[in-house]
Amino acid sequence: MSGQGYQGKKNIPRITSDRLLIKGAIIVNDDQSFCADIYMEDGHIKQIGENLIVPGGVKTIDAHGRMLMPGGIDVHTRFQMPDRGMTSVDDFYQGTRAALAGGTTMIIDHVVPEPGVSLLSAFEQWREWADSKSCCDYSLHVDITEWHKGVQEEMEALVKDHGVNSFLVYLAYKGVFQLADSQVYEVFSVIRDLGAIAQVHAENGDIVAEEQRRILEQGITGPEGHVLSRPEEVEAEAINRSVTVANQTNCPLYVTKVMSKSAADVIAQARKKGTVVYGEPITASLGTDGSHYWSKNWAKAAAFITSPPLSPDPTTPDYLSSLLSCGDLQVTGSAHCTFNTAQRAVGKDDFTLIPEGTNGTEERMSLIWDKCVVTGKMDENQFVAVTSTNAAKIFNLYPRKGRIAVGSDADLVLWDPDVTKIISAKSHNSNVEYNIFEGVEVRGAPLVVISQGKIVLEEGNLHTTEGCGRFVGRKPFSDYVYKRIKARSRLAELRGVPRGLYDGPVCEVSVTPKTMTPASSAKSSPAKQAVAGAQPVRNLHQSGFSLSGAQVDDNLPRRNTQRIVEPPGGRANITSLG
Amino acid sequence: MAERKLLPRDSDDEGSLLSRLGTDSPKPRVKFGGMFCNVEGAYENKTLNFESSTSPTDGSTSPTDSSTSPTDGSTTDRLIIKGGKIVNDDQSFYADIYVEDGTIKQIGENLLVPGGVKTVDAYGHIVIPGGIDVNTSLQTSQLGMSPSDDFYHGTKAALAGGTTMIIDHVVPEPGASLLGAYDQWKDIADRGSCCDYSLHMDITRWHDGLFEEMESLVKNKGVNSFLIFMAYKDKFQSSDSQMYEMFGIIRDLGAIAQVHAENGDIIDEEQKRLLELGITGPEGHVLCHPEEVETEAVYRAITIAKQANCPLYITKVMSKSAADVIAKARKKGMVVYGEPITASLGTDGSHYWSKNWAKAAAFVMSPPLSPDPSTPDYLNSLLSCGDLQVTASGHSTFSTAQKAVGKDNFTLIPEGTNGIEERLAIVWEKAVATGKMDENEFVAVTSTNAAKLFNLYPRKGRIAVGSDADIVIWNPKETKTISAATHALTVEINIFEGMEVRGAPVVVISQGKIVLEGGKLNVTEGSGRFVPRKAYPDFIYKRIKARSKMADARGVPRGNYDGPVHDVISMTKSVPATPSSRGPQCPGKGPLGPTRNLHQSGFTLSGTQIDDHIPRRSAQRIVAPPGGRSNITSLS
């Protein structure tokens, strides 16, 4: 990385001025690239153009025609993630530092409330951790780990007062985080009403639990058991299911961690049918594959453990980067959640106990550049879209983040497409002792990274300040997502058929309560609600006649004409079937 | 076919007679590579051991003695069918058929038969194996109401339409004994059924105790198929993990897993929502059972079946997207079969919006008919190209008065449509008359494939010496209009009302007796025999067995990890649910893999420890062992 640094002056170790001028850069947004100078002040971009008039004494960086892009947004991190009393080794300081080193200037972390803990208090806890440690701007997703009415109120509070517009539900982790389909349906309905985005961790937890049991019974206890118990189909199935539920509830869906070809295919197909669904491949799935689970080195094999697992199919990274390039997948995250080998070794005799997560926040931009742009699958504008702009649009950060424009935050990356680098645990900024991309050679790396208008990476040196990261609140009803959802809501109103009243014979079902107890209890409650609700067509039907006292068929909906099996004068013409 | 030789008329030497078949028969149409290619050895040896295939427990209710009783001379046991073109699933040829004692004794030209045999003239018609309707519910009551077509009326209608065997679903009350329900169904069917029948068993509530009942049903009662419901929440619905368990058991028993595929959770929520919106008519039924909900469940069932390596059979394929999922899964090599039904092949769901409540309600069934009017055509195409394999009727009819129980709430409308009588005619009209399939494929989807899948072949589903004499003489040219006024059912609405179909049975022979001739039905209540089905049907289990052998997962033999292990004393405190649910502890305590044996030490902690539930960790707390880390954990 050192060979061809920028030509700026090296007089003072670090200028902490808030004013900065970048000259001669190609500014790359997701829609176009153009040559211009850019001037920023107070953490915002103030001017873009040529021959800018700027105050004297401003620090100037000469870009020499290199690309200047909006800083990356890593939409999926789990820094400082607690797991059974252990904490992932990269906390908000180490994690965001690594992110900045790789050209990512904003992260969105996941709040994981333990079941039984309120969402709000978990959210506050994460805010506290991040505020004190984060070196770059951040925002928070909140995971729904259990479902009851109280959660709904908390979600409302989070959306309205705390700047959260995305919630993750788990279809896996049976008995811990997993929600049933009907709960997912309810959560999605609430999310849609709040204008937020539903995220899913998509794996069929029921099957996974059964497979884990089977594989442990077979005596397989090593990390390969993890991938054997979570086959690709289980991921694809869960995505298919969540797409179905999201379609029914007209809720926008965001699938985190797309790890396999078939899972990506399901998303691509759903998009073709018009579902509002987004897919997020992660650094690991784009950069490596699951063959390492069979490594003879336990520590290495365990380092790759994540859920859904990396696919053992070695063509997966290529396939996913193709789909990312053609727009079938839209956003990239890292799902950065690292545990060191001693922590992983908790599961050395039982793979189900190995804490899950891989690194990737630092490598994300370089890997995508190497896999997609260098190979010609996408151009630099698409690169900006998948690493930054799309994420900003979906999560309603745009155009404050994800774009180089006057008024946007000064989160910028000066990209060097020519530099070559070998990823290694020796040189990375993460705390973990094993890097899953160890030895991978990537072309393309950030030369200068500017976060909040300050230079944080220059000449390979990181200048981060612990705790300077700000929480960025996100408003609901993101335009990018909700325009379509709103239009569909208007269209989707269902209408009943106005019919004449059925006044033919009605069969008697007095035996019902005896034979079908569970059925009638489950099915009659909605019926009662319906009777209470407005029924314009049916009003003609209501008569003043009532049976006094409790009747044997009180649990059934009103049937004024019952028992007239063969009415005098023959059947009424409404039931004639000619 | 003119050079066909005479078969020697020596009925007691059946073995040698059958052994000639290979040389005498016309050349079979070879369909290499297809799912339903020819039976291996079908032309060499067709010895049918009926003694062993009848139910081993109760041989007393032997089928033949019940058939000896009825009336007199006209319904003789001996028949000769002359001049017809015999159509099997693999070939067609011209020959006469001689039938005696309910089985086919000879096939050929210029047969030598005893005198006084009744001759059935089949000139200009085709002679096909009687249809097999694999999905009927003639006895399943809903909300305490029995269907309007019981075993007698249902099988009578079946015979009128050219179907000579049905497989009915036994639906035990949730929690009730499977064997009890089986006995009840068998008893009712034995008394009512006019044609041979068999039984599927539906699992309405899973618990471990059912395993023994399932085993006994498969081993002693001749049941080799079990249906699991993914819909009907809080009533019949099974969860994914229950399905996984059942699929595992079904595979071990050599049976076939059937699923009613709809996502019950979503339906339940949608029903609530629609009723709240004030939609109470039959259109609410289809609105709350959207196509995707069916598709999703089919997809999920296939995923689980793949994991459990269990053959899967999807009942009632009602929509295009559901059929697509099956077709795609088959392309990936899954052992999965799809069953469109008469209703989905013949009509669509636009009628749910009919202004006539009674008519709209008559179409109510689950999964519902798709409102997309191109569905029947699409399903017929997939049926013709082999992506779907079997047709059934899903017949379960309720009178208008019974349906009217749900006149103010569509969720209470009893579900089910007719189709048992119209099935063959509709498939002929929609698929053969339009040129999508030929007559052989018609036989395959209406009869042979079902017989193969459910292990009835070649006793049923084929016209061959030794097979049951369930034969239909089919007139492809006859035109008929379906109407409730003329059908053999008791229900007052026919969902195919007014539809004109080409193709109709002229003569139907069941158990060697003519039951339909000259437009007249002549059935005998209770003459139907129970046909037991053995486990491990070849057509399905050959592949499953091969895969079971392949599918053994193998662990990686590694050196022991003896590096530092992080301390997790607080583990139990922080997330109590995790260890128990993410993986059972027992395997960790059980026998360890071969490589791990080195690891066992004689050292034990006495008494119970706080971390007893965590698998053995002999190296714990050595975060930085003296002498540095051992090389097995070095990461370069």
CSV table of N, CA, C and O in Angstrom, one decimal, chain B residues 539-591:
chain,number,residue,atom,x,y,z
B,539,PHE,N,-40.8,-48.5,-7.3
B,539,PHE,CA,-40.7,-47.3,-8.1
B,539,PHE,C,-40.2,-46.1,-7.3
B,539,PHE,O,-39.7,-45.2,-7.9
B,540,ILE,N,-40.4,-46.2,-6.0
B,540,ILE,CA,-40.0,-45.0,-5.2
B,540,ILE,C,-38.7,-45.4,-4.5
B,540,ILE,O,-37.7,-44.6,-4.4
B,541,TYR,N,-38.7,-46.6,-3.9
B,541,TYR,CA,-37.7,-46.9,-2.9
B,541,TYR,C,-36.3,-47.3,-3.5
B,541,TYR,O,-35.3,-47.4,-2.7
B,542,LYS,N,-36.3,-47.7,-4.7
B,542,LYS,CA,-35.0,-48.0,-5.3
B,542,LYS,C,-34.0,-46.9,-5.1
B,542,LYS,O,-32.9,-47.0,-4.7
B,543,ARG,N,-34.6,-45.7,-5.5
B,543,ARG,CA,-33.7,-44.5,-5.4
B,543,ARG,C,-33.4,-44.1,-4.0
B,543,ARG,O,-32.3,-43.7,-3.6
B,544,ILE,N,-34.5,-44.2,-3.2
B,544,ILE,CA,-34.3,-43.8,-1.8
B,544,ILE,C,-33.3,-44.6,-1.1
B,544,ILE,O,-32.4,-44.1,-0.3
B,545,LYS,N,-33.3,-45.9,-1.4
B,545,LYS,CA,-32.4,-46.8,-0.7
B,545,LYS,C,-30.9,-46.5,-1.2
B,545,LYS,O,-30.0,-46.5,-0.4
B,546,ALA,N,-30.8,-46.2,-2.5
B,546,ALA,CA,-29.4,-45.9,-3.0
B,546,ALA,C,-28.9,-44.6,-2.3
B,546,ALA,O,-27.8,-44.5,-1.9
B,547,ARG,N,-29.8,-43.7,-2.1
B,547,ARG,CA,-29.4,-42.4,-1.5
B,547,ARG,C,-29.1,-42.6,-0.1
B,547,ARG,O,-28.2,-41.9,0.5
B,548,SER,N,-29.8,-43.4,0.6
B,548,SER,CA,-29.5,-43.7,2.0
B,548,SER,C,-28.1,-44.2,2.2
B,548,SER,O,-27.4,-43.8,3.1
B,549,LYS,N,-27.7,-45.0,1.3
B,549,LYS,CA,-26.3,-45.6,1.4
B,549,LYS,C,-25.3,-44.5,1.1
B,549,LYS,O,-24.3,-44.5,1.8
B,550,MET,N,-25.6,-43.6,0.2
B,550,MET,CA,-24.7,-42.5,-0.1
B,550,MET,C,-24.6,-41.5,0.9
B,550,MET,O,-23.6,-40.8,1.0
B,551,ALA,N,-25.7,-41.3,1.6
B,551,ALA,CA,-25.9,-40.0,2.4
B,551,ALA,C,-25.1,-40.0,3.7
B,551,ALA,O,-25.3,-39.1,4.5
B,552,ASP,N,-24.4,-41.1,4.1
B,552,ASP,CA,-23.8,-41.1,5.4
B,552,ASP,C,-22.8,-39.9,5.5
B,552,ASP,O,-21.9,-39.8,4.7
B,553,ALA,N,-23.0,-39.1,6.4
B,553,ALA,CA,-22.1,-38.0,6.6
B,553,ALA,C,-20.9,-38.5,7.4
B,553,ALA,O,-21.0,-39.3,8.3
B,554,ARG,N,-19.7,-38.0,7.1
B,554,ARG,CA,-18.5,-38.4,7.8
B,554,ARG,C,-17.9,-37.2,8.4
B,554,ARG,O,-17.8,-36.2,7.9
B,555,GLY,N,-17.4,-37.4,9.6
B,555,GLY,CA,-16.7,-36.4,10.3
B,555,GLY,C,-15.2,-36.3,9.8
B,555,GLY,O,-14.7,-37.2,9.1
B,556,VAL,N,-14.5,-35.3,10.2
B,556,VAL,CA,-13.1,-35.1,9.9
B,556,VAL,C,-12.3,-35.6,11.0
B,556,VAL,O,-12.5,-35.2,12.2
B,557,PRO,N,-11.4,-36.6,10.8
B,557,PRO,CA,-10.5,-37.0,11.8
B,557,PRO,C,-9.5,-36.0,12.1
B,557,PRO,O,-8.7,-35.6,11.2
B,558,ARG,N,-9.5,-35.4,13.2
B,558,ARG,CA,-8.5,-34.3,13.5
B,558,ARG,C,-7.7,-34.7,14.8
B,558,ARG,O,-8.2,-35.4,15.6
B,559,GLY,N,-6.6,-34.0,14.9
B,559,GLY,CA,-5.9,-34.1,16.2
B,559,GLY,C,-6.8,-33.4,17.2
B,559,GLY,O,-7.7,-32.6,16.9
B,560,ASN,N,-6.5,-33.7,18.4
B,560,ASN,CA,-7.3,-33.0,19.5
B,560,ASN,C,-7.0,-31.5,19.6
B,560,ASN,O,-5.8,-31.2,19.5
B,561,TYR,N,-8.0,-30.8,19.7
B,561,TYR,CA,-7.7,-29.4,20.1
B,561,TYR,C,-7.3,-29.3,21.5
B,561,TYR,O,-8.1,-29.7,22.4
B,562,ASP,N,-6.1,-28.9,21.7
B,562,ASP,CA,-5.7,-28.8,23.1
B,562,ASP,C,-5.2,-27.4,23.5
B,562,ASP,O,-4.4,-27.2,24.4
B,563,GLY,N,-5.6,-26.5,22.7
B,563,GLY,CA,-5.3,-25.1,23.0
B,563,GLY,C,-6.1,-24.5,24.2
B,563,GLY,O,-6.8,-25.3,24.8
B,564,PRO,N,-6.0,-23.3,24.3
B,564,PRO,CA,-6.8,-22.6,25.4
B,564,PRO,C,-8.3,-22.7,25.1
B,564,PRO,O,-8.7,-22.6,23.9
B,565,VAL,N,-9.1,-22.8,26.1
B,565,VAL,CA,-10.5,-22.7,26.0
B,565,VAL,C,-11.1,-21.6,26.8
B,565,VAL,O,-10.7,-21.5,28.0
B,566,HIS,N,-11.9,-20.8,26.3
B,566,HIS,CA,-12.4,-19.7,27.0
B,566,HIS,C,-13.3,-20.2,28.2
B,566,HIS,O,-14.0,-21.2,28.1
B,567,ASP,N,-13.3,-19.4,29.2
B,567,ASP,CA,-14.1,-19.7,30.4
B,567,ASP,C,-15.6,-19.4,30.1
B,567,ASP,O,-15.9,-18.3,29.7
B,568,VAL,N,-16.5,-20.3,30.3
B,568,VAL,CA,-17.9,-19.9,30.1
B,568,VAL,C,-18.7,-20.2,31.4
B,568,VAL,O,-19.8,-20.8,31.3
B,569,ILE,N,-18.2,-19.9,32.5
B,569,ILE,CA,-18.9,-20.2,33.7
B,569,ILE,C,-20.2,-19.5,33.8
B,569,ILE,O,-21.3,-20.0,34.2
B,570,SER,N,-20.3,-18.3,33.2
B,570,SER,CA,-21.5,-17.5,33.3
B,570,SER,C,-22.5,-17.9,32.3
B,570,SER,O,-23.6,-17.4,32.2
B,571,MET,N,-22.1,-18.9,31.5
B,571,MET,CA,-23.0,-19.3,30.4
B,571,MET,C,-24.4,-19.7,30.8
B,571,MET,O,-25.4,-19.2,30.2
B,572,THR,N,-24.5,-20.5,31.8
B,572,THR,CA,-25.8,-20.9,32.3
B,572,THR,C,-26.6,-19.7,32.7
B,572,THR,O,-27.8,-19.7,32.6
B,573,LYS,N,-26.0,-18.8,33.3
B,573,LYS,CA,-26.7,-17.7,33.9
B,573,LYS,C,-27.3,-16.8,32.8
B,573,LYS,O,-28.5,-16.5,32.8
B,574,SER,N,-26.5,-16.4,31.8
B,574,SER,CA,-27.0,-15.4,30.9
B,574,SER,C,-28.0,-15.9,29.9
B,574,SER,O,-29.0,-15.3,29.7
B,575,VAL,N,-27.8,-17.0,29.3
B,575,VAL,CA,-28.8,-17.5,28.3
B,575,VAL,C,-29.2,-18.9,28.7
B,575,VAL,O,-28.7,-19.9,28.1
B,576,PRO,N,-30.1,-19.1,29.6
B,576,PRO,CA,-30.5,-20.4,30.0
B,576,PRO,C,-31.0,-21.3,28.9
B,576,PRO,O,-30.7,-22.5,28.9
B,577,ALA,N,-31.7,-20.8,28.0
B,577,ALA,CA,-32.4,-21.6,27.0
B,577,ALA,C,-31.4,-22.2,26.0
B,577,ALA,O,-31.6,-23.3,25.5
B,578,THR,N,-30.3,-21.5,25.8
B,578,THR,CA,-29.4,-21.9,24.7
B,578,THR,C,-28.9,-23.3,24.7
B,578,THR,O,-29.1,-24.0,23.7
B,579,PRO,N,-28.2,-23.7,25.7
B,579,PRO,CA,-27.6,-25.0,25.6
B,579,PRO,C,-28.6,-26.2,25.4
B,579,PRO,O,-28.3,-27.0,24.6
B,580,SER,N,-29.7,-26.1,26.0
B,580,SER,CA,-30.7,-27.2,25.9
B,580,SER,C,-31.3,-27.3,24.5
B,580,SER,O,-31.5,-28.3,24.0
B,581,SER,N,-31.5,-26.1,23.9
B,581,SER,CA,-32.3,-26.2,22.7
B,581,SER,C,-31.4,-26.2,21.5
B,581,SER,O,-31.8,-26.7,20.5
B,582,ARG,N,-30.3,-25.7,21.5
B,582,ARG,CA,-29.5,-25.7,20.3
B,582,ARG,C,-28.9,-27.0,20.0
B,582,ARG,O,-28.5,-27.3,18.9
B,583,GLY,N,-28.7,-27.8,21.0
B,583,GLY,CA,-28.2,-29.2,20.7
B,583,GLY,C,-28.4,-30.0,22.0
B,583,GLY,O,-28.1,-29.4,23.1
B,584,PRO,N,-28.9,-31.1,21.9
B,584,PRO,CA,-29.1,-31.9,23.1
B,584,PRO,C,-27.7,-32.3,23.7
B,584,PRO,O,-26.7,-32.4,23.0
B,585,GLN,N,-27.7,-32.4,25.0
B,585,GLN,CA,-26.4,-32.6,25.6
B,585,GLN,C,-26.1,-34.1,25.6
B,585,GLN,O,-24.9,-34.5,25.6
B,586,CYS,N,-27.1,-34.9,25.4
B,586,CYS,CA,-26.8,-36.3,25.5
B,586,CYS,C,-25.8,-36.8,24.5
B,586,CYS,O,-24.9,-37.6,24.9
B,587,PRO,N,-25.8,-36.4,23.3
B,587,PRO,CA,-24.8,-37.0,22.4
B,587,PRO,C,-23.4,-36.7,22.9
B,587,PRO,O,-22.5,-37.5,22.7
B,588,GLY,N,-23.2,-35.5,23.5
B,588,GLY,CA,-21.9,-35.2,24.0
B,588,GLY,C,-21.4,-36.1,25.0
B,588,GLY,O,-20.2,-36.4,25.2
B,589,LYS,N,-22.4,-36.6,25.8
B,589,LYS,CA,-22.0,-37.5,26.9
B,589,LYS,C,-21.9,-38.9,26.4
B,589,LYS,O,-21.4,-39.8,27.1
B,590,GLY,N,-22.6,-39.2,25.3
B,590,GLY,CA,-22.6,-40.5,24.8
B,590,GLY,C,-21.3,-40.9,24.2
B,590,GLY,O,-20.3,-40.3,24.5
B,591,PRO,N,-21.3,-42.0,23.4
B,591,PRO,CA,-20.0,-42.4,22.9
B,591,PRO,C,-19.4,-41.4,22.0
B,591,PRO,O,-20.1,-40.8,21.2
